[in-house]
Each structure stands twice: as C-alpha cells, then as structure tokens.
Coordinates of C-alpha atoms and ligand atoms in Angstrom, one line a residue:
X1 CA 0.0 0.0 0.0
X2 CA 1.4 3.5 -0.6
X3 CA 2.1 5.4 1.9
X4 CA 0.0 8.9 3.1
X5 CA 1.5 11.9 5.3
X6 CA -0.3 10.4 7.9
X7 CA 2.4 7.6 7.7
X8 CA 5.1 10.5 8.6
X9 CA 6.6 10.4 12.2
X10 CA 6.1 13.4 14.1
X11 CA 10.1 15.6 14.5
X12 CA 9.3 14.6 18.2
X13 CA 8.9 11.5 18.1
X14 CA 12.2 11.6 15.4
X15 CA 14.1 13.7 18.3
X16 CA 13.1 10.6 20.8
X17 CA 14.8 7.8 18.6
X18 CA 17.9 6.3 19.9
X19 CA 20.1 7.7 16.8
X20 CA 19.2 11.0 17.3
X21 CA 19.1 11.2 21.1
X22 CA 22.4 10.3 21.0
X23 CA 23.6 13.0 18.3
X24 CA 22.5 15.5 21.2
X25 CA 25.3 14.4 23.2
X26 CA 27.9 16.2 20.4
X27 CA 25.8 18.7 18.7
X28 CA 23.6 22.1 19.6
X29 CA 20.1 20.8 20.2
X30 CA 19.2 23.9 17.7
X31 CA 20.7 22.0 14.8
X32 CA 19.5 18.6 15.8
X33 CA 16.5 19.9 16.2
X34 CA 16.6 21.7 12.2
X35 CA 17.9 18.3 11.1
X36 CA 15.0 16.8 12.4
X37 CA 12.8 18.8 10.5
X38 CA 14.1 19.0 7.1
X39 CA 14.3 15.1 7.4
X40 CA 10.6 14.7 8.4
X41 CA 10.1 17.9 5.5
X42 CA 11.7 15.7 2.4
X43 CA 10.0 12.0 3.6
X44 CA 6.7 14.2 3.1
X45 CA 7.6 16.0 -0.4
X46 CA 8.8 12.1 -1.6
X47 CA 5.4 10.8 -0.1
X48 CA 3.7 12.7 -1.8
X49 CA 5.6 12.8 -5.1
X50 CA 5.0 9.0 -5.0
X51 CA 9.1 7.9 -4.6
X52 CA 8.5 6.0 -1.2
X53 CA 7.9 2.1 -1.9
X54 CA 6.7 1.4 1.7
X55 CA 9.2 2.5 3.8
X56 CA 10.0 5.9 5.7
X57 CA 13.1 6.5 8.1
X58 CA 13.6 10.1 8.6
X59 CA 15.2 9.4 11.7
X60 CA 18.3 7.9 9.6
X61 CA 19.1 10.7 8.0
X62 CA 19.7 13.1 10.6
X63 CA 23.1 12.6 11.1
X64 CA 24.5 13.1 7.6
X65 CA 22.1 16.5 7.6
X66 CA 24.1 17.9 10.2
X67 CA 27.2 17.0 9.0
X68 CA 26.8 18.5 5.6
X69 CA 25.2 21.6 7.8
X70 CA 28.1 22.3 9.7
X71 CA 30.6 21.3 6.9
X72 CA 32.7 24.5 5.9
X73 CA 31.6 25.8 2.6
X74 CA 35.4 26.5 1.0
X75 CA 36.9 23.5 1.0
X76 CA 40.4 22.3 -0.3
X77 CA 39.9 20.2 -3.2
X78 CA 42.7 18.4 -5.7
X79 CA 43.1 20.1 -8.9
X80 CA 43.2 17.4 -11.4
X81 CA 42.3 19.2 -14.3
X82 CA 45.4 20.0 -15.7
X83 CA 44.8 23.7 -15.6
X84 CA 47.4 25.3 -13.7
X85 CA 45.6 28.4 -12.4
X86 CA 42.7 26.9 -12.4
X87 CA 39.9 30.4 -12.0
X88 CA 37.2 28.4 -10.7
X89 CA 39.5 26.7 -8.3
X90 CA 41.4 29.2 -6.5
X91 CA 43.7 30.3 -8.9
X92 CA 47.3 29.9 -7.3
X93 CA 48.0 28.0 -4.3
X94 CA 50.8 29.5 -1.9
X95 CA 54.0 28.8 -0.6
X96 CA 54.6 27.1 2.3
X97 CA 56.4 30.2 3.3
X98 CA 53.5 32.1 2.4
X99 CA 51.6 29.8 4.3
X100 CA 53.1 30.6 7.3
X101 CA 53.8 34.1 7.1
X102 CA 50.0 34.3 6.5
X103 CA 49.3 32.0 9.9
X104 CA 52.1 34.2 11.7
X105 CA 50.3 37.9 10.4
X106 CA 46.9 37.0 11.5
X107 CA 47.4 34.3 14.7
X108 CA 48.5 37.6 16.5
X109 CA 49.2 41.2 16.2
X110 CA 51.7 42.5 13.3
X111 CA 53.5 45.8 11.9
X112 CA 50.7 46.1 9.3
X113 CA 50.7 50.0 10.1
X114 CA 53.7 50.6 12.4
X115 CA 57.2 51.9 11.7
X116 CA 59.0 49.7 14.2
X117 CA 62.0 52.2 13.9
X118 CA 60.4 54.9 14.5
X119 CA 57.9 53.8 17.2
X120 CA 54.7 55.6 15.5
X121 CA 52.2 55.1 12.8
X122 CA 53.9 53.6 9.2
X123 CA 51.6 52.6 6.3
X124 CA 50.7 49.0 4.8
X125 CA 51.2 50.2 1.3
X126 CA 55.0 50.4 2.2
X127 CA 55.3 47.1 3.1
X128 CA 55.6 45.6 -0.6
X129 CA 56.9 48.5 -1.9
X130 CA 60.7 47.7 -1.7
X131 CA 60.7 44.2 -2.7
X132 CA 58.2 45.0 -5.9
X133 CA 60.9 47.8 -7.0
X134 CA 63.6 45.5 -6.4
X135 CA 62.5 42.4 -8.5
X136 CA 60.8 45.1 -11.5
X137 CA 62.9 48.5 -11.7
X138 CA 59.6 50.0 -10.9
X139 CA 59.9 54.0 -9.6
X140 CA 56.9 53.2 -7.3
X141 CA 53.9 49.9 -6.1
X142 CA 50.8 50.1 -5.1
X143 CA 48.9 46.9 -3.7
X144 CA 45.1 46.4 -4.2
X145 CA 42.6 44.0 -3.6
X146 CA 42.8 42.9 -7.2
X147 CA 43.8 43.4 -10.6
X148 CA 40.1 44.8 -11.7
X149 CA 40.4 47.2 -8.7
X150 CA 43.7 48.1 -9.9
X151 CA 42.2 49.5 -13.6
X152 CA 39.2 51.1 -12.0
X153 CA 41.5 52.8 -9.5
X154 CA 43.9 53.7 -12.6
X155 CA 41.5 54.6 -14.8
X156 CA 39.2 56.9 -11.9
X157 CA 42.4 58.8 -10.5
X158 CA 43.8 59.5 -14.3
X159 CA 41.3 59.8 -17.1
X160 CA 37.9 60.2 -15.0
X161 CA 35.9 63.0 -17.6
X162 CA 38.6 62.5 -19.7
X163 CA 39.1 60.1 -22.4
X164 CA 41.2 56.7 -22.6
X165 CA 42.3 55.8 -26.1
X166 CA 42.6 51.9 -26.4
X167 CA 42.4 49.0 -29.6
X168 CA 39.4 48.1 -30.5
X169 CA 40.9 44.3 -30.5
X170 CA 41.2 44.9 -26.7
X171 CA 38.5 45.9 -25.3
X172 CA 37.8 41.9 -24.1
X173 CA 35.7 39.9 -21.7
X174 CA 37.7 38.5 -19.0
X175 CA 35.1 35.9 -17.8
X176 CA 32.3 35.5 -15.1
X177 CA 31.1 39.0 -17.5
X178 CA 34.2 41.2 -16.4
X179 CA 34.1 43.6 -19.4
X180 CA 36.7 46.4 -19.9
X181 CA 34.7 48.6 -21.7
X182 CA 32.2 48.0 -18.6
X183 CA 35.1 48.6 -16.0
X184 CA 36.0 51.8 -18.3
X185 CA 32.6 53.1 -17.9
X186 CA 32.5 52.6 -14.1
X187 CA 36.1 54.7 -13.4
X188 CA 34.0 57.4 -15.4
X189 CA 36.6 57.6 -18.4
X190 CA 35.6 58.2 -21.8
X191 CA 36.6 55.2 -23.9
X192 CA 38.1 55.5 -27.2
X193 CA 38.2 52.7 -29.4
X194 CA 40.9 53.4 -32.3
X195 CA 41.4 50.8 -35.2
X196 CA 39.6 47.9 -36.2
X197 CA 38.8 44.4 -34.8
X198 CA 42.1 42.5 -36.2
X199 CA 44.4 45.7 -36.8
X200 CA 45.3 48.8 -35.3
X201 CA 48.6 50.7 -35.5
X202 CA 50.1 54.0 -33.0
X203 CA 48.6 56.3 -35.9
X204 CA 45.4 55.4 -34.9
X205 CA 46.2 56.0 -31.5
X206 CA 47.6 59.4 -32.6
X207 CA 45.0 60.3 -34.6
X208 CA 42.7 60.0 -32.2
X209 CA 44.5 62.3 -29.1
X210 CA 42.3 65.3 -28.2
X211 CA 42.8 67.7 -25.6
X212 CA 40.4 65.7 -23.8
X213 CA 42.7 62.5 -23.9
X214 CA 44.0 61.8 -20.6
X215 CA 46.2 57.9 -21.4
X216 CA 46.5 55.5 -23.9
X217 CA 46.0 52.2 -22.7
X218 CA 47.1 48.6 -23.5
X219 CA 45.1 45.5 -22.1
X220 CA 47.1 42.4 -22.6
X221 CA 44.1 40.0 -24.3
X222 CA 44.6 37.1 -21.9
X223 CA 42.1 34.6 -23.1
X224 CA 42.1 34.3 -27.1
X225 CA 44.6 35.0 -29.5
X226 CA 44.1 36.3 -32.8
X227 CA 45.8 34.8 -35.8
X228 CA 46.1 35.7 -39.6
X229 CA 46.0 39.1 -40.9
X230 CA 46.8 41.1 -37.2
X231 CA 48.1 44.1 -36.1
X232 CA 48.6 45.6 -32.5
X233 CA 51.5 48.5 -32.1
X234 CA 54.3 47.4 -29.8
X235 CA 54.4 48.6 -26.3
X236 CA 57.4 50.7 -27.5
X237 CA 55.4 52.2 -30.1
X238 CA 52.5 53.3 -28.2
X239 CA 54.9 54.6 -25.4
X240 CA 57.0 57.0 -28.4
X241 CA 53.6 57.7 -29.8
X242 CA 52.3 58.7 -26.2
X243 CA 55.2 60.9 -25.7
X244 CA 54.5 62.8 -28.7
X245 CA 51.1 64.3 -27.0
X246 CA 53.0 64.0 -23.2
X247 CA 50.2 61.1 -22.3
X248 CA 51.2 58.1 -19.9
X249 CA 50.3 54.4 -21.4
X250 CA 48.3 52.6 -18.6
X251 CA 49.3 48.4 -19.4
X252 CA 46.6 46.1 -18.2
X253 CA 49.0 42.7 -18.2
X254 CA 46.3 40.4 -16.6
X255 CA 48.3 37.5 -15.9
X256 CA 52.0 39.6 -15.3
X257 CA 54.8 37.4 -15.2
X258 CA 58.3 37.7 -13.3
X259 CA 59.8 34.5 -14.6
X260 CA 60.0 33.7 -19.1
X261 CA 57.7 31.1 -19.7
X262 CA 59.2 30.7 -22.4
X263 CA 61.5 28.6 -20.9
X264 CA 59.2 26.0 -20.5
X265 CA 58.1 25.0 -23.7
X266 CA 55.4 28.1 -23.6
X267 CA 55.3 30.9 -25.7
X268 CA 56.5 33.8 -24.1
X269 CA 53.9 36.0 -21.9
X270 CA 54.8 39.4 -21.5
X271 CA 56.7 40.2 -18.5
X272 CA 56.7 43.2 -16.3
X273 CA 60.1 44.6 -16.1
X274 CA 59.8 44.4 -20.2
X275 CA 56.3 46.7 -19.8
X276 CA 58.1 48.9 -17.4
X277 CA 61.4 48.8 -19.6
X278 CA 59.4 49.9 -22.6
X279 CA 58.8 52.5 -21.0
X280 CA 54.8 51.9 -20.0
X281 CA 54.0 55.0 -17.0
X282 CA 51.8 52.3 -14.9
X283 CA 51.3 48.8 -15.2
X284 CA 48.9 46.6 -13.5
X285 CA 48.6 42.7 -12.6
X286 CA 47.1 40.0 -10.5
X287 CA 48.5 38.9 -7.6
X288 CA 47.2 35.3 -7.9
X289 CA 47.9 34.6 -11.2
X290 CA 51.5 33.7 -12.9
X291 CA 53.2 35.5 -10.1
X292 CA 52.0 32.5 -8.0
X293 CA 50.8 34.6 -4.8
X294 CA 47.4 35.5 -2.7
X295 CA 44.5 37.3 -5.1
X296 CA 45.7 41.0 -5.3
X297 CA 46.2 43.8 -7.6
X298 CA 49.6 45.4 -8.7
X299 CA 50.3 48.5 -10.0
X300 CA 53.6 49.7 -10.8
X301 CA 55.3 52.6 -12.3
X302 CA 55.9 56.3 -12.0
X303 CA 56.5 58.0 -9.0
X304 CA 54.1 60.7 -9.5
X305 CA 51.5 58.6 -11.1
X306 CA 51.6 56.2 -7.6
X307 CA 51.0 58.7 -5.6
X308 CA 47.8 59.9 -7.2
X309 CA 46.2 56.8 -6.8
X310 CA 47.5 56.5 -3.1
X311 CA 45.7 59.6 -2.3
X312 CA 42.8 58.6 -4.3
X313 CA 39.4 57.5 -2.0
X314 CA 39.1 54.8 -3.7
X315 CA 42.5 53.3 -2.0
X316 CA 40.7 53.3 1.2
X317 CA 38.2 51.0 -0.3
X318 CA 40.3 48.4 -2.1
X319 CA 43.3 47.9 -0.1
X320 CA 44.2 44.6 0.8
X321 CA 44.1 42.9 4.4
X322 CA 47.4 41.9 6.5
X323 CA 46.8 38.5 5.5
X324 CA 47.7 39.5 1.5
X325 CA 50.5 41.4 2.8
X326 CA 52.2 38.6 4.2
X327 CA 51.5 36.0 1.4
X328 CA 52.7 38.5 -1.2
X329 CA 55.7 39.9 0.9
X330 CA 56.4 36.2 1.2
X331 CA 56.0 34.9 -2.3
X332 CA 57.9 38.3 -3.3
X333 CA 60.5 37.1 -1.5
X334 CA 60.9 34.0 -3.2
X335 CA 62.2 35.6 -6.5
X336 CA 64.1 38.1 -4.8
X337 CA 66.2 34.9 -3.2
X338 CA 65.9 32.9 -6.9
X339 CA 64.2 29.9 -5.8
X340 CA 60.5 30.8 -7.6
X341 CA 60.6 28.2 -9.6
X342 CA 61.4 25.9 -6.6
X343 CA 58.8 27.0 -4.0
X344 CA 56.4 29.1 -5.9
X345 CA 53.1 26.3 -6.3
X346 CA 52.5 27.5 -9.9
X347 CA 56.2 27.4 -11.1
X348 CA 56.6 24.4 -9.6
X349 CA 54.0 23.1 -11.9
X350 CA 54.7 24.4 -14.7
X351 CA 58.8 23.5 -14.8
X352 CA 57.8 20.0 -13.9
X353 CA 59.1 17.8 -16.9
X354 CA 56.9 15.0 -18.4
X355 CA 59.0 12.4 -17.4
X356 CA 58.3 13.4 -13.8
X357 CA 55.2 13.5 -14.1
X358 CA 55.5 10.4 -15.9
X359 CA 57.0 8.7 -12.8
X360 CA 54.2 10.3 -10.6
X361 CA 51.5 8.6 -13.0
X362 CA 53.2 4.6 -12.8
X363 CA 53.5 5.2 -8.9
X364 CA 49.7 6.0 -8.5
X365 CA 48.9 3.6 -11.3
X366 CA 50.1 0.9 -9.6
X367 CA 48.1 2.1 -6.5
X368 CA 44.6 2.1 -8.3
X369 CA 43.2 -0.6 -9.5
X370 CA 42.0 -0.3 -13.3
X371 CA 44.0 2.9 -13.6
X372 CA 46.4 3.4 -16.8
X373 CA 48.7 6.4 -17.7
X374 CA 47.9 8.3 -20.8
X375 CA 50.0 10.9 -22.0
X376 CA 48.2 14.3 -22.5
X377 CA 48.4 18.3 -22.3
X378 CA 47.4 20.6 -20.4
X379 CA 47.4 24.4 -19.8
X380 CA 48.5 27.6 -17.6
X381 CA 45.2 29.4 -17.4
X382 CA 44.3 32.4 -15.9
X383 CA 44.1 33.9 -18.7
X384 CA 47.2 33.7 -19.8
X385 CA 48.7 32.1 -22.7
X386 CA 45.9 31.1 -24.8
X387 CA 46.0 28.6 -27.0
X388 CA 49.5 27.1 -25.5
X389 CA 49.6 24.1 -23.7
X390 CA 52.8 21.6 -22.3
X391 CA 53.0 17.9 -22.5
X392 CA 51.5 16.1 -19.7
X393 CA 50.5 13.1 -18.1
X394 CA 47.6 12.2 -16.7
X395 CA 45.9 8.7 -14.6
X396 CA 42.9 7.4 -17.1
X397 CA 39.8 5.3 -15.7
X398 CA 37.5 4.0 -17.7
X399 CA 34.3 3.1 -15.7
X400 CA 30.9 2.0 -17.6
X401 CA 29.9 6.2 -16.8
X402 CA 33.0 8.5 -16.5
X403 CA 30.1 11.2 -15.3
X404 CA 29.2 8.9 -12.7
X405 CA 32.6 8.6 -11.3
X406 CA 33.8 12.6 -11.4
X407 CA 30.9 13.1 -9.7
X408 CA 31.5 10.6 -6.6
X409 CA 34.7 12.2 -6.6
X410 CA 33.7 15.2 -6.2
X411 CA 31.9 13.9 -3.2
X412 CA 34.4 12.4 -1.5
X413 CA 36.2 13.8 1.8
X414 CA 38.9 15.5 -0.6
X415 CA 36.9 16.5 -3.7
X416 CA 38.3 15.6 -7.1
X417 CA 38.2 18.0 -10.3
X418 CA 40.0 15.9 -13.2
X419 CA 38.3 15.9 -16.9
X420 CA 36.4 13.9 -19.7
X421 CA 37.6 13.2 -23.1
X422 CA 36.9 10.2 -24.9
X423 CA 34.6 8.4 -22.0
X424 CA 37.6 8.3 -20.0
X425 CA 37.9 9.9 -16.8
X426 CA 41.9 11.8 -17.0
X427 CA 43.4 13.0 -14.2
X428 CA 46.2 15.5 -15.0
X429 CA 48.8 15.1 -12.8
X430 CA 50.7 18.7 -13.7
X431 CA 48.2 20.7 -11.4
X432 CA 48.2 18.1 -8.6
X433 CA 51.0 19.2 -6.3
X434 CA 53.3 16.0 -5.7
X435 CA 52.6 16.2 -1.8
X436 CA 48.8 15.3 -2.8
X437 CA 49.6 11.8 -4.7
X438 CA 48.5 10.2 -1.6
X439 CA 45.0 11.9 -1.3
X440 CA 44.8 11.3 -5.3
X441 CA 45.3 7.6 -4.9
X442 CA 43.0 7.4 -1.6
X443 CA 40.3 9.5 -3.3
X444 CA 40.0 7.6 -6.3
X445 CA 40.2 4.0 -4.6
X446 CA 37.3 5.2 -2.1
X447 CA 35.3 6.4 -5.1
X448 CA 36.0 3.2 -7.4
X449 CA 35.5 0.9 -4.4
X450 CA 31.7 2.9 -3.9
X451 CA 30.4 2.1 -8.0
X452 CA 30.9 -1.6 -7.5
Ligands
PLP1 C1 42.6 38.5 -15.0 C2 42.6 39.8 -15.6 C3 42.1 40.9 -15.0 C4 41.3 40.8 -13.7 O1 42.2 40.5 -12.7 P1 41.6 40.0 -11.3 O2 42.8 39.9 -10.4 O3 40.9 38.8 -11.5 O4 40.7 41.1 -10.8 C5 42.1 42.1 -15.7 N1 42.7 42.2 -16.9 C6 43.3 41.2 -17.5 C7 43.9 41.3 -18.8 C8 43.2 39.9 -16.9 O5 43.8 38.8 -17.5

C-alpha cells in the first residue's frame, strides 16, 4: 500500500529515537533539532511525489544532515584538471612560506601600520613596496585587492571625464562577464576605441588624441589570440607615440609574469620589467595569477603617477588585508632569493618535466586498481597564454559512466576535479601538487571501491 503523510513520524517523536538522542550528546540541540525537520520535510515532499515504496526512516538521515550543515563551505579540493591556475579553483596556491607568514600575520598582532623604527604610525602600502621595485625597476607599487580594482583605480584617478584611447581588439571579456569597456565606464573615463577588430597601429592611436585624452592604454588580451591578418603596435610604439602628446600608457597585463615562460616550452607571456622597460608610465597585474601569490592587484610605475592613486578615495576601499600582505611579501620574496621556480606552487607546476610527471602517474597507477597512464596536455590558465599548452601526463579510468565517477569524486572527503575526453575519466597530474599523490590515490580507490 502507498504510503499517506499520515504515515510520517512526528520531528518529536524523530528527536526521541535512539540515533538522534544520541547526536544531542555532540551537537547544539538547535541543529538537531533543524535536522530533524528537514528530514521529516523531504519524507513528506517524496510521499507525496510517490518515490517511497513502503518505507520511511527520517530518523536515519539526521546525522549526515548535520554534517553536511556544519561542513565548511570552502573547502580544499585536488586540482586534477590540468589547468594550472585553475579560476574556478582558487587560482594559485601558496607557498609554504607564504603559508606561514600568513598563519604568523593574522594568529596575533603584526606591523601592518607601524614603523617599528620609529615607534609611530607607518603605512601598509609600504610594506611591498621595496621588494616590488627591487624584483621590476619599478619608480613606485601600489597593492590592491585585485587586478580589476587596480584598472578602476587607474583609470578613476587619471582619465575620470577624460578620455582613454585603447584597440578596439582589446576591449575583451575577462570571464564570469568582467568587461573592460564595462570597467572603463565605471572609473567614469571616456573610452576611445581606435582601429579595427584585427588591426590597429600608433597612428590610430595618434589620430585619435584630443585635448580631452588623458592615457592611452594597453590590455594584454589574456584569453584568445588572434591569428592571420593582425596588427597591434608594440608597447614601444605606443609609449614614443604617447610621448609625442606628453600622455602616460596605462598596461593592463592580466596575468603579469616575473619568470620567461618561455623557458618552458610556452610561448613567451609578456613580463613586467619588459612593460616597465618599454617605457609603460603604470602597469597593472594580478596577484594570484603567474606570479603565484594571494589574489591581489599590482600596480607599478611612475613615481608621481603612484602617488595619485594613493591619495585617491578609492585606495581606502580596495586595499588589501594583512593577510595578503604577508603572502605577497612572502611569495615576493621567493624571487628576490631565486628559488620561484622551486617554492612558488605554480612554477613548480609548470617546470615539472613530463617524465616526472611520468614517474608520478606509474607510482599511483600501480596504487589504483583499473587505472592506466595516458599521455596528454594541459594548460596555464588564468588567462594567460591562450591557445599554448605543455605535454602532460595524466591517470585514465574508464568506468561503464565516466560522469558517474567525477561526480562521486567530487563527493568524496577530498573533492576531485579531473576531466572527460573520450569516456575516459583523466586525471592530469601537472596541477596536482606531488605532496597530494597520496589523497589522489586514496580518493580515487574510495570512489571506485563505492560504483561496484
Ligand atoms: C585576470 C585579468 C584581469 C582581472 O584581474 P583580477 O585579479 O581577476 O581582478 C584584468 N585584466 C586582464 C587582462 C586579466 O587577464
């Protein structure tokens, strides 16, 4: 017979059952008691709908509601995608230095605004300065909350009611909807699109200067590339033809890398000490992409064009906490001492050869039952580098539903990301950071050992 609401225990007589009586003993009677209830809620909506063949047992599903209730929301999972910096996962994970200056900065009190010298009131914005100057030739840094922040506050302290000349091939969508023409708007500049889709040169640029113009600006286009019959002026170029009207160049470099990647296999990404060599007045990156630190804005460049935006009320709004201070003064510090591509998560990756990784694939191979290695590629991300990938290696499963499998993975205690081609399940072993194999192999034998 099918069962009616009037079949449904009362959340009483739920709250009375041995299981849950006995769940009061470790958790706030508040959340036993909501547990209780959205139990008792969902028997009645699957009554109703007609899914219960007989049987009803609210009471058993108490526990894993509070679990998943007081679960934390973020959660570290293992990047097996093969995406580097990964947007949707965090983008760069830190340093183990980083790590710890980070637990050190906020576990207690710090010198986020105190001149220990002097004994009085210092600023946060110095903190980074030194070390960005250092490692870029930059005149002056200024640290934001990210690198969209950084181009508003550019954009609002420099050209606001004045106009910002750019390529019409650059004016891009970032992702999740980040437009620059919308960010443009929002400072309150005036855009200027010069040239056409696929070609613009610095006469267009020059052509287009008013008395109005207050920059000329260059936005690195991060996720597509454009092939064929191109032309974009070199940074060099739009600098001379800049100085012919006395205008700064404001470079967006999105991604903005200290280290060549074209030393791995890449093409190259353009670095910042090239921008600021080039002669670029203020340049601006994120934090948490290529250079491998906590999510942040840079800008870098001339001393009188810093100060500005220090002053500007805007500042105020975006600055960073003390806890991206000390990851960024941290990572910083790892190129100032050489080792980046040793201790920075990111550069680690990416400088990992395939025959390591290859290694890395037979040990957890022989770990996992049904698992093979398959050679593959996979990418930096962030929006850099488009179109470039490196030779990788990745662990294949092939279960009857490769869907089914990702997503008990993703389930599991550490959540799996890894991808689908082919009906095979691959997971790329050039984002998983060797000190995670372990979890890897654990996670996937839990998950296999749960389809059969
Ligand atoms: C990623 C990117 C941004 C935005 O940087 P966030 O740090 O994500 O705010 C801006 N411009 C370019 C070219 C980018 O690639």
């Amino acid at each position: 017979m099918p069962l009616s609401p009037r079949d449904l225990p009362s959340v009483d007589s739920v709250l009375r059952d041995g299981r849950v009586r006995s769940l009061l003993a470790s958790h706030p009677r508040k959340l036993v008691v909501e547990a209780a209830r959205a139990a008792v809620a969902e028997a009645r909506v699957a009554i109703l709908a007609g899914h219960q063949n007989g049987h009803i047992d609210p009471a058993a599903d108490v526990e894993h509601r509070l679990l998943q209730a007081q679960r934390p929301p973020l959660r570290g999972v293992i990047n097996a995608t093969g995406v580097v910096i990964h947007t949707n996962l965090g983008r760069a994970p830190l340093s183990a230095a980083a790590l710890r200056a980070v637990a050190d900065a906020a576990s207690g009190y710090s010198n986020l605004e105190y001149d220990l010298d002097a004994g009085e009131r210092g600023s946060r914005h110095a903190l980074v300065t030194d070390l960005l100057r250092r490692l870029t030739g930059a005149e002056d840094a200024l640290v934001v909350n990210n690198n969209a922040a950084a181009l508003v506050l550019a954009l609002s302290a420099l050209a606001q009611g004045r106009e910002a000349v750019i390529s019409r091939g650059q004016l891009i969508e970032i992702g999740g909807g980040f437009r620059i023409p919308d960010v443009m708007r929002q400072s309150g500049a005036r855009l200027v699109e010069v040239g056409t889709t696929n070609r613009t040169y610095a006469a267009d640029f020059d052509a287009a200067v008013s008395e109005n113009t207050a920059l000329f600006m260059r936005v690195h286009a991060s996720n597509f590339a454009q092939v064929g019959f191109t032309h974009t002026p070199a940074l060099a170029e739009l600098v001379q033809a800049a100085a012919r009207h006395h205008l700064p160049v404001l470079d967006d470099l999105g991604s903005g890398t200290l280290l060549d990647t074209s030393r791995y296999g890449l093409a190259r990404e353009p670095m910042v000490q090239e921008s600021l060599a080039a002669g670029a007045a203020l340049v601006c990156f994120s934090g948490d992409k290529l250079l491998g630190g906590p999510q942040a804005g840079i800008l870098l460049g001339r001393s009188e064009l810093i100060a500005r935006l220090r002053k500007h009320p805007l500042t105020r709004a975006i600055r960073p906490d003390k806890m991206t201070f000390a990851a960024l003064a941290a990572t910083l510090l790892h190129y100032v001492r050489g080792e980046a591509e040793r201790e920075v998560p990111v550069w680690r990756m990416i400088s990992a050869s395939a025959s390591t990784l290859d290694a890395r694939a037979r040990g957890l191979a022989g770990k996992v039952v049904g698992a093979t290695v398959q050679e593959t590629c996979s990418t930096v991300g962030g929006g850099s580098l488009p179109g470039q990938d490196q030779p990788s290696v990745a662990i294949a499963l092939s279960p009857n539903s490769p869907d089914a499998l990702a997503r008990r993975l993703r389930a599991g205690a550490t959540p799996v990301v890894g991808r689908i081609e082919q009906d095979r399940l691959l997971l790329d072993l050039r984002s998983v950071l060797p000190e995670q194999d372990a979890t890897l192999a654990a996670a996937l034998t839990s998950a296999l050992a749960e389809q059969r």
